[in-house]
Structures are given as structure tokens and as C-alpha cells.
mmCIF file with all atom_site columns, C-alpha atoms in Angstrom:
data_model
loop_
_atom_site.group_PDB
_atom_site.id
_atom_site.type_symbol
_atom_site.label_atom_id
_atom_site.label_alt_id
_atom_site.label_comp_id
_atom_site.label_asym_id
_atom_site.label_entity_id
_atom_site.label_seq_id
_atom_site.pdbx_PDB_ins_code
_atom_site.Cartn_x
_atom_site.Cartn_y
_atom_site.Cartn_z
_atom_site.occupancy
_atom_site.B_iso_or_equiv
_atom_site.pdbx_formal_charge
_atom_site.auth_seq_id
_atom_site.auth_comp_id
_atom_site.auth_asym_id
_atom_site.auth_atom_id
_atom_site.pdbx_PDB_model_num
ATOM 1   C CA . MET A 1 1   ? 125.897 -21.329 64.070 1.00 82.00 ? 1   MET A CA 1
ATOM 2   C CA . GLU A 1 2   ? 125.751 -24.667 63.970 1.00 89.00 ? 2   GLU A CA 1
ATOM 3   C CA . ASN A 1 3   ? 122.740 -27.122 65.116 1.00 92.00 ? 3   ASN A CA 1
ATOM 4   C CA . PHE A 1 4   ? 124.200 -28.710 68.341 1.00 93.00 ? 4   PHE A CA 1
ATOM 5   C CA . GLU A 1 5   ? 124.499 -24.758 69.459 1.00 95.00 ? 5   GLU A CA 1
ATOM 6   C CA . TRP A 1 6   ? 121.079 -23.813 68.792 1.00 96.00 ? 6   TRP A CA 1
ATOM 7   C CA . THR A 1 7   ? 120.121 -27.277 70.434 1.00 95.00 ? 7   THR A CA 1
ATOM 8   C CA . ALA A 1 8   ? 122.513 -26.512 73.415 1.00 95.00 ? 8   ALA A CA 1
ATOM 9   C CA . ILE A 1 9   ? 120.760 -22.867 73.708 1.00 95.00 ? 9   ILE A CA 1
ATOM 10  C CA . GLN A 1 10  ? 117.101 -24.221 73.219 1.00 94.00 ? 10  GLN A CA 1
ATOM 11  C CA . ASN A 1 11  ? 117.935 -26.874 76.263 1.00 94.00 ? 11  ASN A CA 1
ATOM 12  C CA . ASN A 1 12  ? 119.654 -24.173 78.489 1.00 93.00 ? 12  ASN A CA 1
ATOM 13  C CA . ASP A 1 13  ? 122.669 -27.075 78.453 1.00 94.00 ? 13  ASP A CA 1
ATOM 14  C CA . ALA A 1 14  ? 124.799 -26.192 81.404 1.00 93.00 ? 14  ALA A CA 1
ATOM 15  C CA . SER A 1 15  ? 127.397 -28.979 79.783 1.00 95.00 ? 15  SER A CA 1
ATOM 16  C CA . TYR A 1 16  ? 128.622 -26.294 76.706 1.00 95.00 ? 16  TYR A CA 1
ATOM 17  C CA . ASP A 1 17  ? 128.696 -23.168 79.816 1.00 94.00 ? 17  ASP A CA 1
ATOM 18  C CA . ASN A 1 18  ? 132.462 -22.276 78.758 1.00 92.00 ? 18  ASN A CA 1
ATOM 19  C CA . GLN A 1 19  ? 133.030 -23.997 75.630 1.00 94.00 ? 19  GLN A CA 1
ATOM 20  C CA . PHE A 1 20  ? 130.924 -21.113 73.804 1.00 96.00 ? 20  PHE A CA 1
ATOM 21  C CA . TRP A 1 21  ? 128.618 -17.950 74.939 1.00 96.00 ? 21  TRP A CA 1
ATOM 22  C CA . TYR A 1 22  ? 126.102 -16.787 72.893 1.00 96.00 ? 22  TYR A CA 1
ATOM 23  C CA . ALA A 1 23  ? 125.076 -12.970 72.291 1.00 95.00 ? 23  ALA A CA 1
ATOM 24  C CA . VAL A 1 24  ? 121.738 -11.698 71.446 1.00 92.00 ? 24  VAL A CA 1
ATOM 25  C CA . LYS A 1 25  ? 121.857 -8.530  68.715 1.00 91.00 ? 25  LYS A CA 1
ATOM 26  C CA . SER A 1 26  ? 117.952 -7.229  70.016 1.00 83.00 ? 26  SER A CA 1
ATOM 27  C CA . THR A 1 27  ? 119.288 -6.643  73.464 1.00 82.00 ? 27  THR A CA 1
ATOM 28  C CA . HIS A 1 28  ? 123.387 -6.573  72.750 1.00 85.00 ? 28  HIS A CA 1
ATOM 29  C CA . ILE A 1 29  ? 123.816 -9.090  76.193 1.00 88.00 ? 29  ILE A CA 1
ATOM 30  C CA . PHE A 1 30  ? 125.738 -12.212 76.063 1.00 93.00 ? 30  PHE A CA 1
ATOM 31  C CA . CYS A 1 31  ? 124.855 -15.069 78.087 1.00 93.00 ? 31  CYS A CA 1
ATOM 32  C CA . ARG A 1 32  ? 125.886 -18.985 78.548 1.00 94.00 ? 32  ARG A CA 1
ATOM 33  C CA . PRO A 1 33  ? 124.345 -21.655 76.994 1.00 96.00 ? 33  PRO A CA 1
ATOM 34  C CA . SER A 1 34  ? 122.157 -22.640 80.417 1.00 94.00 ? 34  SER A CA 1
ATOM 35  C CA . CYS A 1 35  ? 121.073 -19.029 81.061 1.00 91.00 ? 35  CYS A CA 1
ATOM 36  C CA . PRO A 1 36  ? 117.022 -19.457 81.808 1.00 85.00 ? 36  PRO A CA 1
ATOM 37  C CA . SER A 1 37  ? 116.424 -16.292 80.106 1.00 82.00 ? 37  SER A CA 1
ATOM 38  C CA . ARG A 1 38  ? 113.591 -16.050 77.456 1.00 82.00 ? 38  ARG A CA 1
ATOM 39  C CA . LEU A 1 39  ? 114.837 -18.049 74.070 1.00 88.00 ? 39  LEU A CA 1
ATOM 40  C CA . PRO A 1 40  ? 115.910 -15.705 71.587 1.00 89.00 ? 40  PRO A CA 1
ATOM 41  C CA . LYS A 1 41  ? 115.415 -15.377 68.115 1.00 91.00 ? 41  LYS A CA 1
ATOM 42  C CA . ARG A 1 42  ? 117.998 -17.835 65.990 1.00 94.00 ? 42  ARG A CA 1
ATOM 43  C CA . GLU A 1 43  ? 118.778 -15.264 63.645 1.00 95.00 ? 43  GLU A CA 1
ATOM 44  C CA . ASN A 1 44  ? 119.693 -12.497 66.802 1.00 93.00 ? 44  ASN A CA 1
ATOM 45  C CA . ILE A 1 45  ? 122.537 -15.269 67.878 1.00 96.00 ? 45  ILE A CA 1
ATOM 46  C CA . THR A 1 46  ? 126.202 -14.551 67.275 1.00 96.00 ? 46  THR A CA 1
ATOM 47  C CA . ILE A 1 47  ? 128.246 -17.101 68.627 1.00 97.00 ? 47  ILE A CA 1
ATOM 48  C CA . TYR A 1 48  ? 131.746 -16.566 70.707 1.00 97.00 ? 48  TYR A CA 1
ATOM 49  C CA . TYR A 1 49  ? 134.463 -19.281 71.871 1.00 96.00 ? 49  TYR A CA 1
ATOM 50  C CA . ASP A 1 50  ? 136.219 -16.345 74.276 1.00 95.00 ? 50  ASP A CA 1
ATOM 51  C CA . PRO A 1 51  ? 133.511 -14.028 76.324 1.00 94.00 ? 51  PRO A CA 1
ATOM 52  C CA . ASN A 1 52  ? 136.229 -11.282 75.806 1.00 94.00 ? 52  ASN A CA 1
ATOM 53  C CA . ASP A 1 53  ? 135.265 -11.170 71.803 1.00 96.00 ? 53  ASP A CA 1
ATOM 54  C CA . ALA A 1 54  ? 131.419 -10.440 73.047 1.00 95.00 ? 54  ALA A CA 1
ATOM 55  C CA . ILE A 1 55  ? 132.217 -8.041  74.827 1.00 93.00 ? 55  ILE A CA 1
ATOM 56  C CA . GLU A 1 56  ? 134.892 -6.196  71.986 1.00 94.00 ? 56  GLU A CA 1
ATOM 57  C CA . ALA A 1 57  ? 131.486 -6.713  69.816 1.00 95.00 ? 57  ALA A CA 1
ATOM 58  C CA . GLY A 1 58  ? 129.678 -4.458  71.859 1.00 90.00 ? 58  GLY A CA 1
ATOM 59  C CA . TYR A 1 59  ? 127.626 -6.987  74.219 1.00 90.00 ? 59  TYR A CA 1
ATOM 60  C CA . ARG A 1 60  ? 127.557 -6.583  77.899 1.00 85.00 ? 60  ARG A CA 1
ATOM 61  C CA . PRO A 1 61  ? 127.349 -10.044 80.296 1.00 88.00 ? 61  PRO A CA 1
ATOM 62  C CA . CYS A 1 62  ? 123.930 -11.165 81.164 1.00 86.00 ? 62  CYS A CA 1
ATOM 63  C CA . LYS A 1 63  ? 122.822 -9.971  84.759 1.00 80.00 ? 63  LYS A CA 1
ATOM 64  C CA . ARG A 1 64  ? 121.041 -13.134 85.356 1.00 79.00 ? 64  ARG A CA 1
ATOM 65  C CA . CYS A 1 65  ? 123.356 -15.595 84.098 1.00 86.00 ? 65  CYS A CA 1
ATOM 66  C CA . ARG A 1 66  ? 126.784 -14.014 84.791 1.00 85.00 ? 66  ARG A CA 1
ATOM 67  C CA . PRO A 1 67  ? 128.756 -15.594 81.895 1.00 91.00 ? 67  PRO A CA 1
ATOM 68  C CA . LEU A 1 68  ? 131.746 -13.819 83.421 1.00 88.00 ? 68  LEU A CA 1
ATOM 69  C CA . ASN A 1 69  ? 131.232 -15.225 86.723 1.00 84.00 ? 69  ASN A CA 1
ATOM 70  C CA . GLN A 1 70  ? 131.123 -11.812 88.014 1.00 79.00 ? 70  GLN A CA 1
ATOM 71  C CA . PRO A 1 71  ? 127.785 -9.216  89.013 1.00 72.00 ? 71  PRO A CA 1
ATOM 72  C CA . VAL A 1 72  ? 127.387 -6.914  85.864 1.00 73.00 ? 72  VAL A CA 1
ATOM 73  C CA . ASP A 1 73  ? 127.670 -3.277  87.272 1.00 79.00 ? 73  ASP A CA 1
ATOM 74  C CA . ASN A 1 74  ? 124.740 -1.649  88.406 1.00 87.00 ? 74  ASN A CA 1
ATOM 75  C CA . ARG A 1 75  ? 125.555 1.268   85.836 1.00 88.00 ? 75  ARG A CA 1
ATOM 76  C CA . THR A 1 76  ? 125.876 -0.658  82.615 1.00 82.00 ? 76  THR A CA 1
ATOM 77  C CA . TRP A 1 77  ? 123.014 -2.245  83.627 1.00 85.00 ? 77  TRP A CA 1
ATOM 78  C CA . VAL A 1 78  ? 120.825 0.682   83.831 1.00 92.00 ? 78  VAL A CA 1
ATOM 79  C CA . SER A 1 79  ? 122.591 1.971   80.367 1.00 88.00 ? 79  SER A CA 1
ATOM 80  C CA . GLU A 1 80  ? 121.061 -1.025  78.906 1.00 85.00 ? 80  GLU A CA 1
ATOM 81  C CA . ILE A 1 81  ? 117.692 -0.719  80.580 1.00 91.00 ? 81  ILE A CA 1
ATOM 82  C CA . ASN A 1 82  ? 117.462 2.998   78.804 1.00 93.00 ? 82  ASN A CA 1
ATOM 83  C CA . THR A 1 83  ? 118.435 1.498   75.483 1.00 89.00 ? 83  THR A CA 1
ATOM 84  C CA . ILE A 1 84  ? 115.959 -1.004  75.494 1.00 90.00 ? 84  ILE A CA 1
ATOM 85  C CA . LEU A 1 85  ? 113.380 1.802   76.672 1.00 94.00 ? 85  LEU A CA 1
ATOM 86  C CA . GLU A 1 86  ? 114.546 4.114   73.770 1.00 94.00 ? 86  GLU A CA 1
ATOM 87  C CA . ASN A 1 87  ? 114.709 1.116   71.373 1.00 90.00 ? 87  ASN A CA 1
ATOM 88  C CA . ASN A 1 88  ? 110.852 0.116   72.315 1.00 91.00 ? 88  ASN A CA 1
ATOM 89  C CA . TYR A 1 89  ? 109.150 2.825   73.543 1.00 94.00 ? 89  TYR A CA 1
ATOM 90  C CA . GLN A 1 90  ? 106.283 2.117   70.945 1.00 94.00 ? 90  GLN A CA 1
ATOM 91  C CA . GLN A 1 91  ? 105.686 -1.232  72.305 1.00 91.00 ? 91  GLN A CA 1
ATOM 92  C CA . ASN A 1 92  ? 103.252 -2.039  75.251 1.00 88.00 ? 92  ASN A CA 1
ATOM 93  C CA . LEU A 1 93  ? 106.666 -2.770  77.572 1.00 90.00 ? 93  LEU A CA 1
ATOM 94  C CA . SER A 1 94  ? 105.498 -3.851  80.921 1.00 92.00 ? 94  SER A CA 1
ATOM 95  C CA . LEU A 1 95  ? 107.865 -3.918  83.626 1.00 92.00 ? 95  LEU A CA 1
ATOM 96  C CA . LYS A 1 96  ? 107.458 -7.487  82.693 1.00 91.00 ? 96  LYS A CA 1
ATOM 97  C CA . GLU A 1 97  ? 108.842 -7.336  79.699 1.00 89.00 ? 97  GLU A CA 1
ATOM 98  C CA . LEU A 1 98  ? 111.637 -4.810  80.376 1.00 91.00 ? 98  LEU A CA 1
ATOM 99  C CA . ALA A 1 99  ? 113.095 -7.659  82.619 1.00 88.00 ? 99  ALA A CA 1
ATOM 100 C CA . TYR A 1 100 ? 113.151 -10.269 79.935 1.00 82.00 ? 100 TYR A CA 1
ATOM 101 C CA . GLN A 1 101 ? 114.562 -8.121  77.684 1.00 83.00 ? 101 GLN A CA 1
ATOM 102 C CA . ALA A 1 102 ? 117.242 -6.784  80.342 1.00 83.00 ? 102 ALA A CA 1
ATOM 103 C CA . HIS A 1 103 ? 117.701 -10.584 81.872 1.00 78.00 ? 103 HIS A CA 1
ATOM 104 C CA . GLY A 1 104 ? 116.672 -9.545  85.435 1.00 79.00 ? 104 GLY A CA 1
ATOM 105 C CA . SER A 1 105 ? 114.247 -10.048 87.484 1.00 82.00 ? 105 SER A CA 1
ATOM 106 C CA . GLN A 1 106 ? 110.991 -7.311  87.526 1.00 89.00 ? 106 GLN A CA 1
ATOM 107 C CA . SER A 1 107 ? 111.701 -6.371  91.149 1.00 90.00 ? 107 SER A CA 1
ATOM 108 C CA . TYR A 1 108 ? 115.088 -6.095  91.132 1.00 89.00 ? 108 TYR A CA 1
ATOM 109 C CA . LEU A 1 109 ? 115.107 -4.097  87.944 1.00 91.00 ? 109 LEU A CA 1
ATOM 110 C CA . ARG A 1 110 ? 113.115 -1.645  89.196 1.00 94.00 ? 110 ARG A CA 1
ATOM 111 C CA . HIS A 1 111 ? 114.912 -1.168  92.724 1.00 94.00 ? 111 HIS A CA 1
ATOM 112 C CA . VAL A 1 112 ? 117.971 -0.762  90.840 1.00 93.00 ? 112 VAL A CA 1
ATOM 113 C CA . TYR A 1 113 ? 116.772 1.789   88.140 1.00 96.00 ? 113 TYR A CA 1
ATOM 114 C CA . LYS A 1 114 ? 115.286 3.929   90.464 1.00 96.00 ? 114 LYS A CA 1
ATOM 115 C CA . GLN A 1 115 ? 118.279 3.649   92.715 1.00 95.00 ? 115 GLN A CA 1
ATOM 116 C CA . GLU A 1 116 ? 120.549 4.699   89.994 1.00 95.00 ? 116 GLU A CA 1
ATOM 117 C CA . THR A 1 117 ? 118.306 6.865   88.210 1.00 96.00 ? 117 THR A CA 1
ATOM 118 C CA . GLY A 1 118 ? 115.851 8.301   90.619 1.00 96.00 ? 118 GLY A CA 1
ATOM 119 C CA . MET A 1 119 ? 112.790 7.325   88.960 1.00 96.00 ? 119 MET A CA 1
ATOM 120 C CA . THR A 1 120 ? 111.117 4.000   87.703 1.00 96.00 ? 120 THR A CA 1
ATOM 121 C CA . PRO A 1 121 ? 111.648 2.616   84.663 1.00 96.00 ? 121 PRO A CA 1
ATOM 122 C CA . GLN A 1 122 ? 107.984 3.273   83.990 1.00 96.00 ? 122 GLN A CA 1
ATOM 123 C CA . GLN A 1 123 ? 108.698 7.252   84.620 1.00 96.00 ? 123 GLN A CA 1
ATOM 124 C CA . LYS A 1 124 ? 111.598 7.125   82.341 1.00 97.00 ? 124 LYS A CA 1
ATOM 125 C CA . LEU A 1 125 ? 109.585 5.034   79.450 1.00 97.00 ? 125 LEU A CA 1
ATOM 126 C CA . LEU A 1 126 ? 106.668 7.998   79.981 1.00 97.00 ? 126 LEU A CA 1
ATOM 127 C CA . GLU A 1 127 ? 109.553 10.620  79.688 1.00 97.00 ? 127 GLU A CA 1
ATOM 128 C CA . ILE A 1 128 ? 110.617 9.135   76.106 1.00 97.00 ? 128 ILE A CA 1
ATOM 129 C CA . ARG A 1 129 ? 107.473 8.792   75.385 1.00 97.00 ? 129 ARG A CA 1
ATOM 130 C CA . MET A 1 130 ? 106.454 12.485  75.566 1.00 97.00 ? 130 MET A CA 1
ATOM 131 C CA . SER A 1 131 ? 109.897 13.867  74.063 1.00 96.00 ? 131 SER A CA 1
ATOM 132 C CA . GLN A 1 132 ? 109.051 11.751  71.091 1.00 97.00 ? 132 GLN A CA 1
ATOM 133 C CA . ALA A 1 133 ? 105.481 12.675  70.720 1.00 97.00 ? 133 ALA A CA 1
ATOM 134 C CA . GLU A 1 134 ? 106.486 16.674  71.408 1.00 95.00 ? 134 GLU A CA 1
ATOM 135 C CA . ILE A 1 135 ? 108.973 15.652  67.945 1.00 95.00 ? 135 ILE A CA 1
ATOM 136 C CA . MET A 1 136 ? 106.040 14.196  66.129 1.00 96.00 ? 136 MET A CA 1
ATOM 137 C CA . LEU A 1 137 ? 103.723 17.091  66.918 1.00 94.00 ? 137 LEU A CA 1
ATOM 138 C CA . VAL A 1 138 ? 105.651 19.775  65.553 1.00 92.00 ? 138 VAL A CA 1
ATOM 139 C CA . ASN A 1 139 ? 107.188 17.790  62.441 1.00 93.00 ? 139 ASN A CA 1
ATOM 140 C CA . SER A 1 140 ? 104.370 16.284  61.296 1.00 93.00 ? 140 SER A CA 1
ATOM 141 C CA . ASP A 1 141 ? 99.918  17.058  60.272 1.00 91.00 ? 141 ASP A CA 1
ATOM 142 C CA . GLN A 1 142 ? 99.922  13.367  61.882 1.00 95.00 ? 142 GLN A CA 1
ATOM 143 C CA . ALA A 1 143 ? 96.725  13.164  63.787 1.00 95.00 ? 143 ALA A CA 1
ATOM 144 C CA . VAL A 1 144 ? 97.136  13.417  67.532 1.00 95.00 ? 144 VAL A CA 1
ATOM 145 C CA . ALA A 1 145 ? 95.288  9.896   68.030 1.00 95.00 ? 145 ALA A CA 1
ATOM 146 C CA . VAL A 1 146 ? 98.071  8.627   64.846 1.00 96.00 ? 146 VAL A CA 1
ATOM 147 C CA . ILE A 1 147 ? 100.808 10.485  67.111 1.00 97.00 ? 147 ILE A CA 1
ATOM 148 C CA . GLY A 1 148 ? 99.569  8.739   70.177 1.00 96.00 ? 148 GLY A CA 1
ATOM 149 C CA . ARG A 1 149 ? 99.444  5.354   69.184 1.00 96.00 ? 149 ARG A CA 1
ATOM 150 C CA . LYS A 1 150 ? 103.026 5.568   67.343 1.00 96.00 ? 150 LYS A CA 1
ATOM 151 C CA . VAL A 1 151 ? 104.661 6.681   70.655 1.00 97.00 ? 151 VAL A CA 1
ATOM 152 C CA . GLY A 1 152 ? 102.960 3.603   72.621 1.00 95.00 ? 152 GLY A CA 1
ATOM 153 C CA . PHE A 1 153 ? 99.498  5.326   73.885 1.00 95.00 ? 153 PHE A CA 1
ATOM 154 C CA . ASP A 1 154 ? 96.793  2.686   72.333 1.00 92.00 ? 154 ASP A CA 1
ATOM 155 C CA . ASN A 1 155 ? 94.312  5.114   74.276 1.00 95.00 ? 155 ASN A CA 1
ATOM 156 C CA . PRO A 1 156 ? 93.842  8.310   72.458 1.00 95.00 ? 156 PRO A CA 1
ATOM 157 C CA . ALA A 1 157 ? 92.001  10.044  75.713 1.00 95.00 ? 157 ALA A CA 1
ATOM 158 C CA . TYR A 1 158 ? 95.116  8.984   78.174 1.00 96.00 ? 158 TYR A CA 1
ATOM 159 C CA . PHE A 1 159 ? 97.474  10.163  75.761 1.00 96.00 ? 159 PHE A CA 1
ATOM 160 C CA . ILE A 1 160 ? 96.572  13.727  76.309 1.00 96.00 ? 160 ILE A CA 1
ATOM 161 C CA . GLN A 1 161 ? 96.015  13.268  80.019 1.00 96.00 ? 161 GLN A CA 1
ATOM 162 C CA . LYS A 1 162 ? 99.965  12.713  80.130 1.00 96.00 ? 162 LYS A CA 1
ATOM 163 C CA . PHE A 1 163 ? 100.563 14.835  77.799 1.00 97.00 ? 163 PHE A CA 1
ATOM 164 C CA . ARG A 1 164 ? 98.499  17.867  79.407 1.00 96.00 ? 164 ARG A CA 1
ATOM 165 C CA . GLN A 1 165 ? 100.366 16.652  82.681 1.00 96.00 ? 165 GLN A CA 1
ATOM 166 C CA . LYS A 1 166 ? 103.706 17.278  81.026 1.00 95.00 ? 166 LYS A CA 1
ATOM 167 C CA . PHE A 1 167 ? 103.393 20.243  78.867 1.00 95.00 ? 167 PHE A CA 1
ATOM 168 C CA . GLY A 1 168 ? 100.365 21.970  80.801 1.00 95.00 ? 168 GLY A CA 1
ATOM 169 C CA . LYS A 1 169 ? 98.210  21.968  77.526 1.00 95.00 ? 169 LYS A CA 1
ATOM 170 C CA . SER A 1 170 ? 96.982  19.445  75.132 1.00 95.00 ? 170 SER A CA 1
ATOM 171 C CA . PRO A 1 171 ? 98.549  18.027  72.300 1.00 96.00 ? 171 PRO A CA 1
ATOM 172 C CA . LEU A 1 172 ? 96.538  20.107  69.682 1.00 93.00 ? 172 LEU A CA 1
ATOM 173 C CA . GLN A 1 173 ? 97.359  23.158  71.502 1.00 93.00 ? 173 GLN A CA 1
ATOM 174 C CA . TYR A 1 174 ? 100.756 22.561  71.841 1.00 93.00 ? 174 TYR A CA 1
ATOM 175 C CA . ARG A 1 175 ? 101.261 21.946  68.160 1.00 92.00 ? 175 ARG A CA 1
ATOM 176 C CA . LEU A 1 176 ? 99.478  25.246  67.326 1.00 89.00 ? 176 LEU A CA 1
ATOM 177 C CA . GLN A 1 177 ? 101.343 27.560  69.580 1.00 89.00 ? 177 GLN A CA 1
ATOM 178 C CA . ARG A 1 178 ? 104.651 25.621  68.200 1.00 84.00 ? 178 ARG A CA 1
ATOM 179 C CA . ILE A 1 179 ? 103.477 26.378  64.657 1.00 77.00 ? 179 ILE A CA 1
ATOM 180 C CA . LYS A 1 180 ? 102.800 30.020  65.203 1.00 73.00 ? 180 LYS A CA 1
ATOM 181 C CA . ALA A 1 181 ? 106.133 30.723  67.020 1.00 63.00 ? 181 ALA A CA 1
#
């Protein structure tokens, strides 16, 4: 990437719109230089001089800046949100952070996600975390608190409570029952 391109992206310089587009490797989204979304790390950016090249490389258009001058399909956006959730479930992923990463507003993201999937992004995140915890409990001998932290729960008691709600038993009871089976 040239310095002028980086400067244009940093300054949200609309004079470079339709001259080049930038794609962000960590989110699989591409934008116009003027996009008001959070500035990505320079090393995660790839420059394209044709937006179709970005699409062919597997990037989807940003919901916020609409680099193709057309709205992004909701199903495509929900798929991208799911990818973000699956790749970042270990982190403290608030709705605000998710909206930043998915290039949309918090309220609209929550509305579209629930409309398309029947659940909120937070419910999906909890589902992913519980699934990962289940795998770790069965396939490792790590302590329950360690597994809880690895799947995104800082508070072991809260992790145990949520696990019990999902599976009807504590993580330790679940592990012991699966080992005996």
C-alpha cells in the first residue's frame, strides 16, 4: 500500500472514492477511502483498484459506506456477523464492538440479526461459547474456570450458571458424565 492511500484512508478522504477501495483482512469487508468506520490496522489492508476484484477475493461490501452504491443484502450481512462471532467469541464482544467490526449501527445490526435468525447476536454468541466449552470439557482436562475464560467468561460462577441453564448440569457434572459414557 502506498503512503497516499494510507493517508486517504486515515483521513476518510472522499476525493479518493471510486479511485481505489480498501479491504480489511480481519473483517472480510471492503470500503471506500471515505468510510467513517473505525480505522483498521495498516497491515490488515489490501488495496483494490476495481471493487469486483475485492468481491472475487472474498470480501463483501461495507454496510456503512456502500462502496458499490447499493445496499448490502441482509443475509450476507448476517453471515458476516456470524463469522465475526465465531472468530472472536473468546473476546469481550459487546454489541458496540460487533457493530464496529460489522460496519453498521448497533440498533440496526440487532434488528436485522434478530429478523433474519430469530435470535439476538448476544444469544448467538452465548450459543457459540457454550458449544466451544462443551468441546473443551470433553476433550481436555483443563479446569472449569480456565475453560470459562477461554470461551469468553471472566467470571467462573457466571460461566457455570450459563452452562447449567444450557445443559441442565454443571460443567464438572457434564464432564464426568461424558467421561463415563
